[in-house]
């Protein structure tokens, strides 16, 4: 007898019929004698709906109230799933984040988990309850409701599994595991039977939303394998995210992030400390900068371009314009039209020709690159957003055709 944590995403719990399917997976583990904790997301597009309703009221919602609002989606699901299990004759009980509690930092919308109180859950296991937990939410030390960022229910599941020292943590979703690229965009994707934490972390961070990147960090920290599998396919082994690397595959995946903007600080004085001032200003305002390019113009001044998330664009431009004289620049330009395409794989940096192949795929498809960045384990390029699906497909084809030869 062990402890099993299962998580079901929004599309898996979208309606009453799907909840019944979910129960099958839960009951199977329970009937085998396991203690089962189940983490669920909001049903279907509920979170999107809540956010668009919020936009009808305000463009700049109060961050605390935003979390109070968006956390409600998961509360609906836990009650409905507990009732469905009860209808089937099982002992089930629902818990919102604050009832456990899952204690977090106070960063509304992006709160980090400090601590999961396992006693509440373990006591309910003693009484043979199936424990249904609301994903994506916790409570800070001042009793404010907090949420973890879009896709954050995965992080709840892995954190709960780590805290309970679970034997198994399964993330059920609408695809049968982690693939070499998004199966909804690219044809002929390959399922990865295993993927390492480091690769998965990059895949998630670079846009493969199948797992929330923070859940991968927790999995790695606690050495907890994460199994990603389909709710709807009966025979699904899924993908195991674990410590070992895939053999023979240099490239584990191709991802895209369609929410990238670029800012150019034009005519920055060529003096020591100018670049630092720009990034310090952004960092002090919690704006994360990604790919950076600095170039020298014809005169002594330089131009500095960098990419950021589109959601930070408005704030970043305002802050830079407000301080334009202090930072010693002539003009701030911006473009909100970019996507970041990344290839991820262990040892990419040491493998010759990977970058050339990637750039060739883009060249052959007439796709312009705006910026490039590389690391030990990934290469990213920025392209026009209208080219993003074409770019993902072209790059995926280049690498997977090669592998299949
Ligand atoms: P859930 O609601 O279950 O949390 P998500 O929509 O968050 O599900 O994540 C699953 C989706 O992730 C899939 O439907 C798929 O379109 C997308 N996805 C993107 N990249 C990948 C990838 N490399 N492998 C698998 N799925 C991916
Ligand atoms: N409901 C939240 C979202 O849509 C959390 C999740 O589904 O993981 O982002
Ligand atoms: Mg998700």
Coordinates of C-alpha atoms and ligand atoms in Angstrom, one line a residue:
X1 CA 0.0 0.0 0.0
X2 CA 1.4 3.3 -1.0
X3 CA 0.6 7.0 -1.6
X4 CA -0.4 8.1 -5.1
X5 CA -0.9 11.6 -6.3
X6 CA -2.9 12.2 -9.5
X7 CA -3.5 15.5 -11.2
X8 CA -6.2 16.1 -13.8
X9 CA -6.0 19.2 -16.1
X10 CA -8.8 21.5 -17.3
X11 CA -9.8 19.5 -20.3
X12 CA -9.9 16.3 -18.3
X13 CA -12.4 17.6 -15.9
X14 CA -14.4 19.8 -18.3
X15 CA -17.9 18.2 -17.8
X16 CA -19.8 15.6 -15.7
X17 CA -19.1 12.8 -18.2
X18 CA -15.3 13.5 -18.2
X19 CA -15.4 13.6 -14.4
X20 CA -16.7 10.0 -14.5
X21 CA -13.7 9.0 -16.7
X22 CA -11.4 10.7 -14.1
X23 CA -13.0 8.7 -11.4
X24 CA -12.0 5.5 -13.1
X25 CA -8.3 6.3 -12.8
X26 CA -8.7 7.3 -9.1
X27 CA -10.8 4.3 -8.2
X28 CA -8.3 1.9 -9.8
X29 CA -5.5 3.2 -7.5
X30 CA -7.7 3.3 -4.5
X31 CA -9.0 -0.2 -5.0
X32 CA -5.5 -1.5 -5.2
X33 CA -5.2 -0.3 -1.6
X34 CA -3.4 3.0 -2.1
X35 CA -4.0 6.3 -0.4
X36 CA -5.0 8.7 -3.2
X37 CA -4.7 12.5 -3.3
X38 CA -6.1 14.1 -6.4
X39 CA -5.3 17.6 -7.6
X40 CA -7.6 19.2 -10.1
X41 CA -7.6 22.3 -12.4
X42 CA -10.6 24.5 -13.2
X43 CA -13.0 23.0 -15.6
X44 CA -12.3 23.6 -19.3
X45 CA -11.8 27.2 -20.1
X46 CA -13.1 28.5 -16.7
X47 CA -9.9 30.4 -15.8
X48 CA -9.9 32.1 -19.2
X49 CA -13.5 33.1 -18.7
X50 CA -12.8 34.5 -15.2
X51 CA -10.0 36.6 -16.6
X52 CA -12.1 38.0 -19.4
X53 CA -14.9 38.8 -17.0
X54 CA -12.3 40.6 -14.9
X55 CA -11.2 42.6 -17.9
X56 CA -14.8 43.8 -18.3
X57 CA -14.3 45.5 -14.9
X58 CA -10.7 46.7 -15.0
X59 CA -7.6 46.7 -17.1
X60 CA -5.4 46.8 -14.1
X61 CA -6.9 44.5 -11.5
X62 CA -5.8 44.6 -7.9
X63 CA -3.4 41.6 -7.6
X64 CA -4.9 40.3 -4.4
X65 CA -8.5 40.4 -5.8
X66 CA -7.3 38.8 -9.0
X67 CA -6.1 35.8 -7.1
X68 CA -9.3 35.6 -5.1
X69 CA -11.2 35.6 -8.4
X70 CA -9.2 33.1 -10.5
X71 CA -8.8 30.6 -7.6
X72 CA -12.6 30.0 -7.6
X73 CA -12.4 27.8 -10.8
X74 CA -10.6 25.0 -9.0
X75 CA -13.0 25.2 -6.0
X76 CA -15.9 24.3 -8.3
X77 CA -14.0 21.2 -9.7
X78 CA -13.1 19.8 -6.3
X79 CA -16.7 19.8 -5.1
X80 CA -18.0 18.3 -8.3
X81 CA -15.4 15.6 -8.3
X82 CA -15.9 14.7 -4.7
X83 CA -19.7 14.5 -5.3
X84 CA -19.1 12.3 -8.4
X85 CA -17.0 9.9 -6.4
X86 CA -19.6 9.9 -3.6
X87 CA -22.3 9.0 -6.1
X88 CA -20.2 6.0 -7.1
X89 CA -20.1 4.9 -3.4
X90 CA -16.6 6.2 -2.5
X91 CA -15.5 8.3 0.5
X92 CA -14.1 11.5 -0.9
X93 CA -13.6 14.9 0.5
X94 CA -12.6 18.2 -1.2
X95 CA -10.0 20.7 0.1
X96 CA -9.3 24.2 -1.1
X97 CA -5.6 25.3 -0.8
X98 CA -6.3 27.2 2.4
X99 CA -7.9 24.3 4.1
X100 CA -4.8 22.1 3.8
X101 CA -3.1 24.6 4.1
X102 CA -0.6 25.1 1.3
X103 CA 1.4 28.1 2.6
X104 CA 3.0 30.3 0.0
X105 CA 4.8 33.6 -0.5
X106 CA 2.7 36.7 -1.1
X107 CA 3.6 37.2 -4.7
X108 CA 0.0 37.3 -6.0
X109 CA -0.3 35.6 -9.4
X110 CA 3.1 33.9 -9.0
X111 CA 3.2 32.8 -5.4
X112 CA 5.8 30.2 -4.5
X113 CA 5.0 27.2 -2.2
X114 CA 6.8 27.4 1.2
X115 CA 5.1 24.5 2.9
X116 CA 2.4 21.9 2.5
X117 CA 0.8 20.8 5.7
X118 CA 0.6 17.0 5.2
X119 CA -1.2 16.3 8.5
X120 CA -4.6 17.3 7.2
X121 CA -4.2 14.9 4.2
X122 CA -2.7 12.1 6.2
X123 CA -5.4 12.2 8.8
X124 CA -8.0 11.9 6.0
X125 CA -6.1 9.0 4.6
X126 CA -6.4 7.3 8.0
X127 CA -10.1 7.6 7.6
X128 CA -9.9 6.1 4.1
X129 CA -10.9 9.3 2.3
X130 CA -9.9 10.0 -1.3
X131 CA -8.6 13.6 -0.9
X132 CA -9.5 16.0 -3.6
X133 CA -7.3 19.1 -3.7
X134 CA -7.7 22.4 -5.5
X135 CA -4.7 23.0 -7.7
X136 CA -3.1 26.4 -8.5
X137 CA -3.7 28.0 -5.1
X138 CA -2.5 28.5 -1.6
X139 CA -2.6 31.0 1.2
X140 CA 0.1 33.4 2.5
X141 CA 1.0 34.0 6.1
X142 CA -1.5 36.8 6.3
X143 CA -4.3 34.5 5.1
X144 CA -4.5 36.0 1.7
X145 CA -5.5 33.6 -1.1
X146 CA -2.6 33.3 -3.6
X147 CA -2.2 31.6 -7.0
X148 CA 0.8 30.1 -8.8
X149 CA 0.6 31.4 -12.4
X150 CA -1.1 29.8 -15.4
X151 CA -0.8 26.1 -15.5
X152 CA 0.1 26.1 -11.8
X153 CA -2.0 23.0 -10.8
X154 CA 0.9 20.8 -12.0
X155 CA 3.0 22.5 -9.3
X156 CA 0.4 21.8 -6.6
X157 CA 0.4 18.2 -7.6
X158 CA 4.2 17.7 -7.5
X159 CA 4.5 19.7 -4.3
X160 CA 1.9 17.7 -2.6
X161 CA 3.5 14.4 -3.9
X162 CA 6.9 15.6 -2.6
X163 CA 5.5 16.6 0.8
X164 CA 3.6 13.3 1.2
X165 CA 6.7 11.3 -0.1
X166 CA 4.3 9.7 -2.6
X167 CA 5.2 6.6 -4.4
X168 CA 3.8 8.0 -7.7
X169 CA 2.9 11.3 -9.1
X170 CA 0.8 11.1 -12.3
X171 CA -0.1 14.2 -14.4
X172 CA -3.1 13.3 -16.5
X173 CA -3.8 15.5 -19.5
X174 CA -5.3 15.6 -23.0
X175 CA -2.2 14.3 -24.8
X176 CA -0.4 11.0 -24.2
X177 CA 2.8 12.4 -22.7
X178 CA 5.5 14.8 -23.7
X179 CA 6.3 14.9 -27.4
X180 CA 9.1 16.2 -29.5
X181 CA 6.9 19.2 -30.2
X182 CA 3.4 20.3 -29.6
X183 CA 1.2 17.6 -31.3
X184 CA -1.4 20.3 -32.0
X185 CA 1.0 22.2 -34.2
X186 CA 3.5 19.7 -35.7
X187 CA 2.7 16.5 -37.5
X188 CA 4.8 13.4 -37.0
X189 CA 5.8 14.3 -33.5
X190 CA 7.5 11.6 -31.4
X191 CA 6.5 10.7 -27.9
X192 CA 9.4 10.8 -25.5
X193 CA 9.3 7.8 -23.2
X194 CA 11.7 9.4 -20.8
X195 CA 12.9 13.0 -20.5
X196 CA 15.4 14.4 -18.0
X197 CA 14.4 17.1 -15.5
X198 CA 16.8 19.5 -17.1
X199 CA 15.4 19.0 -20.6
X200 CA 11.8 19.1 -19.3
X201 CA 12.5 22.3 -17.4
X202 CA 13.7 24.0 -20.6
X203 CA 10.9 22.5 -22.7
X204 CA 8.4 23.9 -20.2
X205 CA 10.1 27.3 -19.7
X206 CA 10.4 27.7 -23.5
X207 CA 6.6 27.2 -24.0
X208 CA 5.7 23.5 -23.9
X209 CA 2.8 24.1 -21.6
X210 CA 2.2 20.3 -21.0
X211 CA 4.0 20.8 -17.6
X212 CA 4.3 23.9 -15.5
X213 CA 8.0 24.6 -15.3
X214 CA 8.0 25.0 -11.5
X215 CA 6.6 21.5 -11.0
X216 CA 9.7 20.2 -12.9
X217 CA 12.0 22.1 -10.5
X218 CA 10.2 20.5 -7.5
X219 CA 10.4 17.1 -9.1
X220 CA 14.1 17.5 -9.6
X221 CA 14.7 18.8 -6.1
X222 CA 13.0 15.9 -4.4
X223 CA 14.0 13.4 -7.0
X224 CA 10.4 12.5 -7.7
X225 CA 9.6 11.0 -11.1
X226 CA 6.6 12.7 -12.8
X227 CA 4.5 10.7 -15.1
X228 CA 2.6 12.6 -17.8
X229 CA -0.1 10.6 -19.5
X230 CA -3.5 10.7 -21.1
X231 CA -6.8 10.8 -19.2
X232 CA -8.6 9.4 -22.3
X233 CA -6.4 6.7 -23.8
X234 CA -6.8 3.4 -22.0
X235 CA -3.4 2.0 -22.7
X236 CA -1.2 5.0 -21.9
X237 CA 2.4 4.6 -20.6
X238 CA 2.9 8.3 -21.1
X239 CA 6.3 10.0 -20.5
X240 CA 8.4 9.7 -17.4
X241 CA 10.2 12.9 -16.3
X242 CA 13.2 11.6 -14.3
X243 CA 16.9 11.9 -13.7
X244 CA 18.1 9.9 -16.7
X245 CA 18.7 11.2 -20.2
X246 CA 17.3 9.8 -23.4
X247 CA 19.8 7.9 -25.4
X248 CA 20.6 8.6 -29.0
X249 CA 18.5 11.8 -29.2
X250 CA 20.4 15.0 -29.2
X251 CA 17.3 17.1 -29.6
X252 CA 14.5 16.3 -27.2
X253 CA 12.1 18.9 -28.4
X254 CA 11.1 22.0 -30.3
X255 CA 9.0 24.6 -28.6
X256 CA 7.6 28.1 -29.3
X257 CA 6.5 31.0 -27.1
X258 CA 4.2 33.4 -29.0
X259 CA 4.2 36.1 -26.3
X260 CA 7.5 37.8 -26.9
X261 CA 8.1 41.5 -27.5
X262 CA 11.2 43.4 -28.3
X263 CA 12.4 46.8 -27.0
X264 CA 15.2 48.8 -28.5
X265 CA 16.9 51.5 -26.5
X266 CA 18.3 53.7 -29.3
X267 CA 21.2 56.0 -29.1
X268 CA 22.5 54.9 -25.8
X269 CA 25.6 56.8 -24.8
X270 CA 28.7 54.7 -25.1
X271 CA 29.8 55.1 -21.5
X272 CA 30.6 52.5 -18.9
X273 CA 27.5 51.6 -16.8
X274 CA 24.9 52.7 -19.3
X275 CA 23.8 49.1 -20.2
X276 CA 23.8 48.3 -16.5
X277 CA 21.6 51.2 -15.7
X278 CA 18.9 50.1 -18.2
X279 CA 18.8 46.5 -16.9
X280 CA 19.0 47.6 -13.2
X281 CA 16.0 49.8 -13.8
X282 CA 14.0 47.0 -15.4
X283 CA 15.1 44.5 -12.6
X284 CA 14.0 46.9 -9.9
X285 CA 10.6 46.9 -11.5
X286 CA 10.4 43.1 -11.7
X287 CA 10.7 43.0 -15.5
X288 CA 12.6 39.9 -16.7
X289 CA 14.8 40.4 -19.8
X290 CA 15.6 37.5 -22.0
X291 CA 17.6 37.7 -25.2
X292 CA 19.9 40.7 -25.4
X293 CA 21.7 42.2 -28.4
X294 CA 23.9 45.3 -28.2
X295 CA 25.2 46.9 -31.4
X296 CA 27.2 50.0 -32.2
X297 CA 25.8 52.6 -34.6
X298 CA 27.7 54.8 -37.0
X299 CA 28.5 57.4 -34.3
X300 CA 29.7 56.8 -30.8
X301 CA 26.3 55.8 -29.5
X302 CA 25.0 52.2 -29.2
X303 CA 21.6 50.5 -29.7
X304 CA 20.5 48.0 -27.1
X305 CA 17.7 45.5 -28.0
X306 CA 16.2 42.9 -25.8
X307 CA 13.2 40.6 -25.6
X308 CA 10.6 40.5 -22.8
X309 CA 7.2 38.9 -22.2
X310 CA 4.4 40.8 -24.0
X311 CA 2.6 41.1 -20.7
X312 CA 5.6 43.3 -19.4
X313 CA 5.8 45.5 -22.5
X314 CA 3.5 48.3 -21.5
X315 CA 5.2 48.7 -18.1
X316 CA 8.7 48.4 -19.5
X317 CA 8.2 51.0 -22.1
X318 CA 6.7 53.4 -19.6
X319 CA 9.5 52.9 -17.1
X320 CA 12.2 53.4 -19.8
X321 CA 10.5 56.5 -21.2
X322 CA 10.0 58.0 -17.7
X323 CA 13.8 57.6 -17.2
X324 CA 15.1 58.3 -20.7
X325 CA 17.3 61.2 -19.7
X326 CA 18.8 59.4 -16.7
X327 CA 19.7 56.4 -18.7
X328 CA 21.1 58.6 -21.5
X329 CA 19.2 57.2 -24.5
X330 CA 17.6 59.0 -27.4
X331 CA 14.5 56.9 -28.1
X332 CA 12.7 53.8 -26.9
X333 CA 11.2 51.7 -29.7
X334 CA 9.2 48.5 -29.3
X335 CA 7.6 45.7 -31.3
X336 CA 5.0 43.3 -30.0
X337 CA 5.2 40.8 -32.8
X338 CA 7.7 38.1 -32.0
X339 CA 7.8 34.4 -31.1
X340 CA 10.7 32.5 -29.6
X341 CA 11.5 29.2 -31.1
X342 CA 13.8 26.9 -29.2
X343 CA 15.4 23.5 -29.6
X344 CA 16.3 21.7 -26.5
X345 CA 18.6 18.8 -25.9
X346 CA 21.4 17.7 -23.6
X347 CA 24.8 18.6 -25.0
X348 CA 23.6 20.9 -27.7
X349 CA 26.4 23.3 -27.0
X350 CA 29.0 20.6 -27.6
X351 CA 27.5 19.2 -30.7
X352 CA 28.7 20.9 -33.9
X353 CA 26.2 21.6 -36.6
X354 CA 23.0 21.8 -34.5
X355 CA 22.8 25.6 -34.8
X356 CA 23.6 25.4 -38.5
X357 CA 20.9 22.9 -39.1
X358 CA 18.4 25.0 -37.2
X359 CA 19.3 28.1 -39.2
X360 CA 19.2 26.2 -42.4
X361 CA 15.7 25.1 -41.7
X362 CA 14.7 28.7 -41.2
X363 CA 16.6 29.9 -44.3
X364 CA 15.0 27.2 -46.5
X365 CA 11.6 28.4 -45.4
X366 CA 12.4 32.1 -45.9
X367 CA 12.0 32.9 -42.2
X368 CA 14.0 35.9 -40.8
X369 CA 15.7 35.6 -37.4
X370 CA 15.8 38.7 -35.2
X371 CA 17.9 37.5 -32.3
X372 CA 19.6 34.3 -31.2
X373 CA 20.6 33.0 -27.8
X374 CA 22.3 29.7 -26.8
X375 CA 23.0 27.8 -23.7
X376 CA 24.4 24.5 -22.6
X377 CA 21.1 22.8 -23.4
X378 CA 19.2 25.0 -25.8
X379 CA 19.2 27.3 -28.8
X380 CA 16.5 30.0 -29.2
X381 CA 15.8 32.3 -32.0
X382 CA 13.3 35.1 -32.3
X383 CA 11.1 35.2 -35.4
X384 CA 8.1 37.2 -36.5
X385 CA 5.0 35.8 -34.8
X386 CA 3.3 35.1 -38.1
X387 CA 6.1 32.7 -38.9
X388 CA 6.1 30.8 -35.6
X389 CA 4.2 27.7 -36.6
X390 CA 6.0 27.4 -39.9
X391 CA 9.3 27.7 -38.0
X392 CA 8.5 25.1 -35.4
X393 CA 7.5 22.7 -38.2
X394 CA 10.5 23.4 -40.3
X395 CA 13.0 22.9 -37.4
X396 CA 11.2 19.8 -36.1
X397 CA 11.3 18.3 -39.6
X398 CA 14.9 19.0 -40.1
X399 CA 16.0 17.2 -36.9
X400 CA 13.5 14.3 -36.9
X401 CA 14.1 13.5 -40.6
X402 CA 17.7 13.2 -39.7
X403 CA 17.1 11.0 -36.8
X404 CA 14.9 8.7 -38.8
X405 CA 17.5 8.2 -41.5
Ligands
LIG1 P1 -4.0 20.5 -18.8 O1 -5.2 21.3 -18.9 O2 -4.2 19.0 -18.7 O3 -3.1 21.1 -17.7 P2 -2.4 21.9 -20.9 O4 -3.3 22.4 -21.9 O5 -1.9 22.8 -19.8 O6 -3.2 20.6 -20.2 O7 -1.2 21.1 -21.5 C1 -1.4 20.1 -22.5 C2 -1.2 20.7 -23.9 O8 0.2 21.0 -24.0 C3 -1.4 19.8 -25.0 O9 -2.7 19.8 -25.4 C4 -0.5 20.3 -26.1 O10 -1.2 21.0 -27.1 C5 0.5 21.2 -25.4 N1 1.9 20.9 -25.6 C6 2.8 21.9 -26.0 N2 4.0 21.3 -26.2 C7 3.9 20.0 -26.0 C8 4.8 18.9 -26.0 N3 6.1 19.1 -26.3 N4 4.3 17.7 -25.7 C9 3.0 17.5 -25.3 N5 2.1 18.5 -25.3 C10 2.5 19.8 -25.6
LIG2 N1 -6.7 26.8 -13.9 C1 -5.4 27.3 -14.0 C2 -5.1 27.8 -15.4 O1 -5.9 27.6 -16.2 C3 -4.4 26.4 -13.4 C4 -4.2 25.1 -14.2 O2 -5.0 24.7 -15.0 O3 -3.2 24.4 -14.0 O4 -4.0 28.3 -15.6
LIG3 MG1 -1.7 22.6 -17.7

